[in-house]
PDB file of C-alpha atoms in Angstrom:
ATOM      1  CA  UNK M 300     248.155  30.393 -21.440  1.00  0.00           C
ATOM      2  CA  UNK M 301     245.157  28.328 -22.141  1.00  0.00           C
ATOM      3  CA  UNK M 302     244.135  24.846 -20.513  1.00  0.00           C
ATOM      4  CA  UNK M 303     246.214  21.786 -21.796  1.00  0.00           C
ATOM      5  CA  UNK M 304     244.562  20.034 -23.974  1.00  0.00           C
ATOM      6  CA  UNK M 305     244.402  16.930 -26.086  1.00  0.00           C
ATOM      7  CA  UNK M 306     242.213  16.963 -30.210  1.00  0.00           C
ATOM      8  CA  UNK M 307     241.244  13.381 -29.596  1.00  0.00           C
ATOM      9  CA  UNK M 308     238.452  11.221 -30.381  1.00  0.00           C
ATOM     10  CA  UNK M 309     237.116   9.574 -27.454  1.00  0.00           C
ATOM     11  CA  UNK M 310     235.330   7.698 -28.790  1.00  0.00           C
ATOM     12  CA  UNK M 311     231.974   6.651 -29.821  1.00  0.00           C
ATOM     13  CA  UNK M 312     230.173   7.121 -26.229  1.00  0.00           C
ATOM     14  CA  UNK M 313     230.367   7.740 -23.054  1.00  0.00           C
ATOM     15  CA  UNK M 314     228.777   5.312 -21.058  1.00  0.00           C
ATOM     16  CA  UNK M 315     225.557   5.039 -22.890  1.00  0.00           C
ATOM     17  CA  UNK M 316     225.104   9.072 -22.408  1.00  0.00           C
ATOM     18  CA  UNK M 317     225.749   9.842 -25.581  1.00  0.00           C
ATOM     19  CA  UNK M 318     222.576  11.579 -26.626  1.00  0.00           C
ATOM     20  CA  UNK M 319     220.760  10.631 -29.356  1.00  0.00           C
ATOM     21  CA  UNK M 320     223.141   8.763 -31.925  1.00  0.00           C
ATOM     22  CA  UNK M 321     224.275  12.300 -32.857  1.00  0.00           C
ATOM     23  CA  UNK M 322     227.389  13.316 -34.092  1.00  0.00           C
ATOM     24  CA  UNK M 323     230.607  14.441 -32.502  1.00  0.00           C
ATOM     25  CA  UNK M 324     229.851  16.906 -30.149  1.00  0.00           C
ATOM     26  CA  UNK M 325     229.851  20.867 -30.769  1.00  0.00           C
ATOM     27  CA  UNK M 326     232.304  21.254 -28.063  1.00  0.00           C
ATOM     28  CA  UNK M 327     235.389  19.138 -26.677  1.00  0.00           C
ATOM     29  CA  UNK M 328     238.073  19.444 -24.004  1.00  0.00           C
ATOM     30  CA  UNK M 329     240.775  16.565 -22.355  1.00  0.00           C
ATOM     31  CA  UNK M 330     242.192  18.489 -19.080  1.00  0.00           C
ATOM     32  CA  UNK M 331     244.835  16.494 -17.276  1.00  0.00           C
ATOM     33  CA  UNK M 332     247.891  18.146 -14.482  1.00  0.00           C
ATOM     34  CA  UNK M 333     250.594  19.298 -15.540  1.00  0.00           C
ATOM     35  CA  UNK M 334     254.046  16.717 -15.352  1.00  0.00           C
ATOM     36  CA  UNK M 335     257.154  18.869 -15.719  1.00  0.00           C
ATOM     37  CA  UNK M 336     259.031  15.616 -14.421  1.00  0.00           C
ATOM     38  CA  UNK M 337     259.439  12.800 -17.021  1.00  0.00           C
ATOM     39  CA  UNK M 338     260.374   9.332 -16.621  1.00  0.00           C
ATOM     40  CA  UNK M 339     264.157  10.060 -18.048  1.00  0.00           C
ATOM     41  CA  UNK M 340     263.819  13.138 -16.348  1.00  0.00           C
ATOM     42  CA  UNK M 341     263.255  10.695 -12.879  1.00  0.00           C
ATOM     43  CA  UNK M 342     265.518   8.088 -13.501  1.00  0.00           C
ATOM     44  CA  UNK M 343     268.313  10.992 -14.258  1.00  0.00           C
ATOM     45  CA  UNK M 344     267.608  12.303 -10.654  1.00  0.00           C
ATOM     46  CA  UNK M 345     267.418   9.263  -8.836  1.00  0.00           C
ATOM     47  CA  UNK M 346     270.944   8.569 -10.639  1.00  0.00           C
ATOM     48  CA  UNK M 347     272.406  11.684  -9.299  1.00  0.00           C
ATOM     49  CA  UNK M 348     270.926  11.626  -6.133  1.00  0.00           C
ATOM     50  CA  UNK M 349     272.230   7.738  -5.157  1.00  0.00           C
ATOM     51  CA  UNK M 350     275.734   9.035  -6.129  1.00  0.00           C
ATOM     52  CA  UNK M 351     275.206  12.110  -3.701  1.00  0.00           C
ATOM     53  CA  UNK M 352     273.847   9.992  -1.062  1.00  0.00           C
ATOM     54  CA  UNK M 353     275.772   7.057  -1.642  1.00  0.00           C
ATOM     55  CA  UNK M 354     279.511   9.038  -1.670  1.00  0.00           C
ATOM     56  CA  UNK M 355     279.760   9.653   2.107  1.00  0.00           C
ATOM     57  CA  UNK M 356     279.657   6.160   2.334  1.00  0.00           C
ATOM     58  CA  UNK M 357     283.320   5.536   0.557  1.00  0.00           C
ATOM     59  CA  UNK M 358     285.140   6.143   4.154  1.00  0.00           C
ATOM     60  CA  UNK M 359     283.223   2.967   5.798  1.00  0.00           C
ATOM     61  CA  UNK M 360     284.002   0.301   2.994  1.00  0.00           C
ATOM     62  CA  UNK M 361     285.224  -2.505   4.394  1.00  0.00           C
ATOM     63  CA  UNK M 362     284.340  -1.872   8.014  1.00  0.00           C
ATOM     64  CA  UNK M 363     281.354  -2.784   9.870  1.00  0.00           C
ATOM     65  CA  UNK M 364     280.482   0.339  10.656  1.00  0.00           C
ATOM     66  CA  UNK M 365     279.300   0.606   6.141  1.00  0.00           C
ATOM     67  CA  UNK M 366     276.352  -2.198   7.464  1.00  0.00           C
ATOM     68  CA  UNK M 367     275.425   0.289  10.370  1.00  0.00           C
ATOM     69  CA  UNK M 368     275.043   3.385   8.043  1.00  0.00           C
ATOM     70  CA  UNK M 369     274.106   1.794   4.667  1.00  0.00           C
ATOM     71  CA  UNK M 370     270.096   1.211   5.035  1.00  0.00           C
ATOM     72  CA  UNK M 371     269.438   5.378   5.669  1.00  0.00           C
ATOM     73  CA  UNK M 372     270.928   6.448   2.189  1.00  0.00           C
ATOM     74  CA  UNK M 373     269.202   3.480   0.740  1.00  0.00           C
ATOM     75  CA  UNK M 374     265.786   4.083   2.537  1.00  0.00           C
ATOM     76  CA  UNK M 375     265.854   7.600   1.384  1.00  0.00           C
ATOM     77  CA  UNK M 376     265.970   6.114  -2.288  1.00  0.00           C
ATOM     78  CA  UNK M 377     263.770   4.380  -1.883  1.00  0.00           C
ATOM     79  CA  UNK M 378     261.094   6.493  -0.248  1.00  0.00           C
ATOM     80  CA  UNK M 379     262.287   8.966  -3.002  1.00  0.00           C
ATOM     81  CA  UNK M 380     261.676   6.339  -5.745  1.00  0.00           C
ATOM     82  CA  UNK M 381     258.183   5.847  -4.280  1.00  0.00           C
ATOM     83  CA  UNK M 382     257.161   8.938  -4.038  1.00  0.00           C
ATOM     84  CA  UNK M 383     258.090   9.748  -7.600  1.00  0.00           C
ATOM     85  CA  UNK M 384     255.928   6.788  -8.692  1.00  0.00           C
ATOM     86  CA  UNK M 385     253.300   7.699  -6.375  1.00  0.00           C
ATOM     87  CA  UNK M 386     253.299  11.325  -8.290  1.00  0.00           C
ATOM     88  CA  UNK M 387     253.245   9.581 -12.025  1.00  0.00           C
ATOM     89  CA  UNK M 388     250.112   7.737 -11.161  1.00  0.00           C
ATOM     90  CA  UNK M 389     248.256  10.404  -9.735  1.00  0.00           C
ATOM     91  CA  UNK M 390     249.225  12.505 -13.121  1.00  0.00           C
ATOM     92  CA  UNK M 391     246.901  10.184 -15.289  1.00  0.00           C
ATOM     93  CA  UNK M 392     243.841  12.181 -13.636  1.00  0.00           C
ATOM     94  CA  UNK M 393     241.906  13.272 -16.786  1.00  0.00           C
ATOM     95  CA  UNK M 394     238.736  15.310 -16.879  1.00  0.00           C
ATOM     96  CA  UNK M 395     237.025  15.223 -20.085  1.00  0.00           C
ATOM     97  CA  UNK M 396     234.094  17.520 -21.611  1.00  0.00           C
ATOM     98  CA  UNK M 397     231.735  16.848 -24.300  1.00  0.00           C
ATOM     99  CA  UNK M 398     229.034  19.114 -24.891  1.00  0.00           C
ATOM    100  CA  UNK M 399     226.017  18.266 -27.027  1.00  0.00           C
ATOM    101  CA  UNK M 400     223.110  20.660 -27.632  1.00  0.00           C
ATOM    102  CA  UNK M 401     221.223  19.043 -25.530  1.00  0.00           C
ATOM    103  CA  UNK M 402     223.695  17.072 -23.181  1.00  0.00           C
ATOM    104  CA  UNK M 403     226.687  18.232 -21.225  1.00  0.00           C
ATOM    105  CA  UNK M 404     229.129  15.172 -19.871  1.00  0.00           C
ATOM    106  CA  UNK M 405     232.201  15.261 -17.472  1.00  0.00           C
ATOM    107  CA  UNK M 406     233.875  12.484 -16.987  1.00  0.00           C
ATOM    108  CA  UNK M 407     236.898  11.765 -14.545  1.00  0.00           C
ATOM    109  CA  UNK M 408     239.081   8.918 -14.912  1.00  0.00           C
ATOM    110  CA  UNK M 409     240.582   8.996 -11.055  1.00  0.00           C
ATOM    111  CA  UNK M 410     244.188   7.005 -11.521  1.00  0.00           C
ATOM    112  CA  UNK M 411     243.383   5.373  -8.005  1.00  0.00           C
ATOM    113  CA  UNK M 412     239.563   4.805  -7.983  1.00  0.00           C
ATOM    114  CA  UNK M 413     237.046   4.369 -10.026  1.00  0.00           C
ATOM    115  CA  UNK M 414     235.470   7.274 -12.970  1.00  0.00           C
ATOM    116  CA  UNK M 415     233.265  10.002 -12.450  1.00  0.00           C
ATOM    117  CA  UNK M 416     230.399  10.536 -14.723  1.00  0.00           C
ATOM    118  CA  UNK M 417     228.239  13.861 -14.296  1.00  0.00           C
ATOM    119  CA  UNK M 418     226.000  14.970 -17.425  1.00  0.00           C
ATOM    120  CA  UNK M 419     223.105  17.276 -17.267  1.00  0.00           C
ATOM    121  CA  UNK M 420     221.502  19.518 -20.190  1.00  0.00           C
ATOM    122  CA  UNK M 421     223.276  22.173 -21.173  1.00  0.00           C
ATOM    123  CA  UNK M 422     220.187  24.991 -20.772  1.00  0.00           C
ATOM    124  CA  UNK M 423     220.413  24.502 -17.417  1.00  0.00           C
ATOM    125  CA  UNK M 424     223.739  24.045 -16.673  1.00  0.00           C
ATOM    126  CA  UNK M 425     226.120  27.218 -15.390  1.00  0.00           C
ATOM    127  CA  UNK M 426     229.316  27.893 -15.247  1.00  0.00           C
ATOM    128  CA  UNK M 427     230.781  29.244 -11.894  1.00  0.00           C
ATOM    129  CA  UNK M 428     234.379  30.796 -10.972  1.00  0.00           C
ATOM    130  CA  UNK M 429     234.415  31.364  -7.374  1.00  0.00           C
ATOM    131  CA  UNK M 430     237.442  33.236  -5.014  1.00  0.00           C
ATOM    132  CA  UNK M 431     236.403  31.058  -2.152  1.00  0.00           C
ATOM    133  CA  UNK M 432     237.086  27.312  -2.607  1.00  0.00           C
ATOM    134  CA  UNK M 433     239.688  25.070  -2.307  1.00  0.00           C
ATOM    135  CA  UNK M 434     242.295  26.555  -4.907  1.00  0.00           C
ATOM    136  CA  UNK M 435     242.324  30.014  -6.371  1.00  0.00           C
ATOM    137  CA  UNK M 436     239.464  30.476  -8.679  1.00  0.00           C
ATOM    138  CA  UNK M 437     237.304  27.520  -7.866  1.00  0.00           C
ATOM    139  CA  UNK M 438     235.860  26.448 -11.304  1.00  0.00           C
ATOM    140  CA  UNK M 439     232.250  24.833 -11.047  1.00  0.00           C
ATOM    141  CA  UNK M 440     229.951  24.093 -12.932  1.00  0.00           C
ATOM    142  CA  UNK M 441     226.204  23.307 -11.855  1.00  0.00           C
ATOM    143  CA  UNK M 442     223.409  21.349 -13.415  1.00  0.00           C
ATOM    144  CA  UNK M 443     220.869  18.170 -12.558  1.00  0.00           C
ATOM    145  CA  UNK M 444     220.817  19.183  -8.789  1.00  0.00           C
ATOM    146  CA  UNK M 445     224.723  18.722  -8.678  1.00  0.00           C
ATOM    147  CA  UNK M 446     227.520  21.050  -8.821  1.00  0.00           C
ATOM    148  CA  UNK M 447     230.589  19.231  -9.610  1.00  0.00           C
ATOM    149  CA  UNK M 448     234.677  21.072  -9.863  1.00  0.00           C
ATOM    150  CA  UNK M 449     236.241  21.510 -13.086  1.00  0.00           C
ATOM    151  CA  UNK M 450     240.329  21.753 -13.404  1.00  0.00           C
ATOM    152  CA  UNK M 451     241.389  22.159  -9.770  1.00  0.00           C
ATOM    153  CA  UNK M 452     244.632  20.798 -10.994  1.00  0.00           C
ATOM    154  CA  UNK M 453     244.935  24.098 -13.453  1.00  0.00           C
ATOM    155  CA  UNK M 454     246.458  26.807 -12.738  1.00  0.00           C
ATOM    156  CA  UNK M 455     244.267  30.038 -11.585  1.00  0.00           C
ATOM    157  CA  UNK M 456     244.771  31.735 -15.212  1.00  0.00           C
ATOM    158  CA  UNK M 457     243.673  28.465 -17.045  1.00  0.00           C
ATOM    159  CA  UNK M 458     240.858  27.983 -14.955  1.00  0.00           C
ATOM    160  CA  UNK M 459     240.016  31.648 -15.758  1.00  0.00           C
ATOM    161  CA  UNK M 460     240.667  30.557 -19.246  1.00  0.00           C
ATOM    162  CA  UNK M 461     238.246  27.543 -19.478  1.00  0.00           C
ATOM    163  CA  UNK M 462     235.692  29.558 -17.302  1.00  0.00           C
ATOM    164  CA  UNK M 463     235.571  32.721 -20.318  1.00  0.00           C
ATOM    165  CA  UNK M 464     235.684  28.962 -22.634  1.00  0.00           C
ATOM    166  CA  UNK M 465     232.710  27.305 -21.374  1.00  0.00           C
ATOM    167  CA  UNK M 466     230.382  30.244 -21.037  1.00  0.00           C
ATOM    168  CA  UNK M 467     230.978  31.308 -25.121  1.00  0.00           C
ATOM    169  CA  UNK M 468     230.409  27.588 -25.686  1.00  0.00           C
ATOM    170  CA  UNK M 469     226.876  27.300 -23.381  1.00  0.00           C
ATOM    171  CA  UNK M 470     225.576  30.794 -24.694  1.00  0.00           C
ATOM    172  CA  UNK M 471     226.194  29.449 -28.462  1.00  0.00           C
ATOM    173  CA  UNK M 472     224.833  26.116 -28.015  1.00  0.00           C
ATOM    174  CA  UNK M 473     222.017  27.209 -26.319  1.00  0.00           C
ATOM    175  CA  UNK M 474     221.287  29.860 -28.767  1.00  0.00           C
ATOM    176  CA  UNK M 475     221.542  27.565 -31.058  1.00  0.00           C
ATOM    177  CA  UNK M 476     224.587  28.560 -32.902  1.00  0.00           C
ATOM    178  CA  UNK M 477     226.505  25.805 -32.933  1.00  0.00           C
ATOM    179  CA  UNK M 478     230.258  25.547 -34.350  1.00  0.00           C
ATOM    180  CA  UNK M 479     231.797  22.266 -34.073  1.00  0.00           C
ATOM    181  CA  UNK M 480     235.252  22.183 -31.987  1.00  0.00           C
ATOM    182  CA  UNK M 481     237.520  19.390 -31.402  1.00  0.00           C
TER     183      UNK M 481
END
């Protein structure tokens, strides 16, 4: 499996970084989380689950004892609904990677605060894959007196993946053989 990704134009800069008036950049990558929920997907379950919840319910209509036990089915809905919304906005987290040969950007759009920017040259930039960190296979990568995480919403095999990725891409653009990729 290799990281998800997006053949996009983002386009034409970065926040000023983009070095030089060049071209497009040898070397491109959109990484975002995976959603294996979709918004029919989510309305379909919070359909079926109000009918679950809402069923028991049937025995009480008409008595007072319905106003007693209606808000707990309904506050689970809606605590459900919530959270489900909550987990949308946190999926448009997108880390995106331009390299240059002789600039390297990150930038991550947070969904709740505001973007990231991190750039530093690629000859002195590395590439790390570490056991110990915060998720299996902690991707860094390290450059301008930062060292800044890479895909901690990937799986451990696609961080694996972009790790073997990124270190053909900073050997051949700072050797000087460069192959555009979009």
């Amino acid at each position: 499996m290799t990281p998800r990704r997006r053949a996009a134009d983002f386009g034409s800069h970065i926040r000023g970084l983009r070095p030089f008036g060049r071209g497009a950049p040898a070397y491109r990558i959109l990484l975002w989380p995976n959603r294996s929920l979709t918004r029919t997907g989510a309305t379909v379950f919070l359909g079926f689950a109000s009918v679950l919840l809402l069923v028991p319910l049937f025995p009480f209509l008409g008595t007072g004892a319905l106003w007693a036990l209606a808000p707990f089915p309904l506050g689970v809905l809606a605590l459900t609904a919530g959270l489900i919304e909550r987990n949308f906005m946190d999926g448009r987290l997108v880390e995106k990677l331009e390299v240059w040969p002789e600039l390297i950007v990150v930038e991550r759009t947070n969904p709740r605060s505001p973007s990231q920017v991190w750039s530093a040259r690629p000859c002195w930039t590395s590439v790390q894959l570490r056991d110990n960190g915060p998720v299996e296979n902690y991707l860094t990568l390290r450059g301008n007196g930062r060292e800044i995480e890479l895909g901690a919403f990937l799986s451990p095999h696609e961080r694996i993946t972009l790790f073997e990725e990124l270190q053909r891409v900073l050997a051949r653009v700072n050797t000087g053989n460069l192959v555009s990729r979009g």
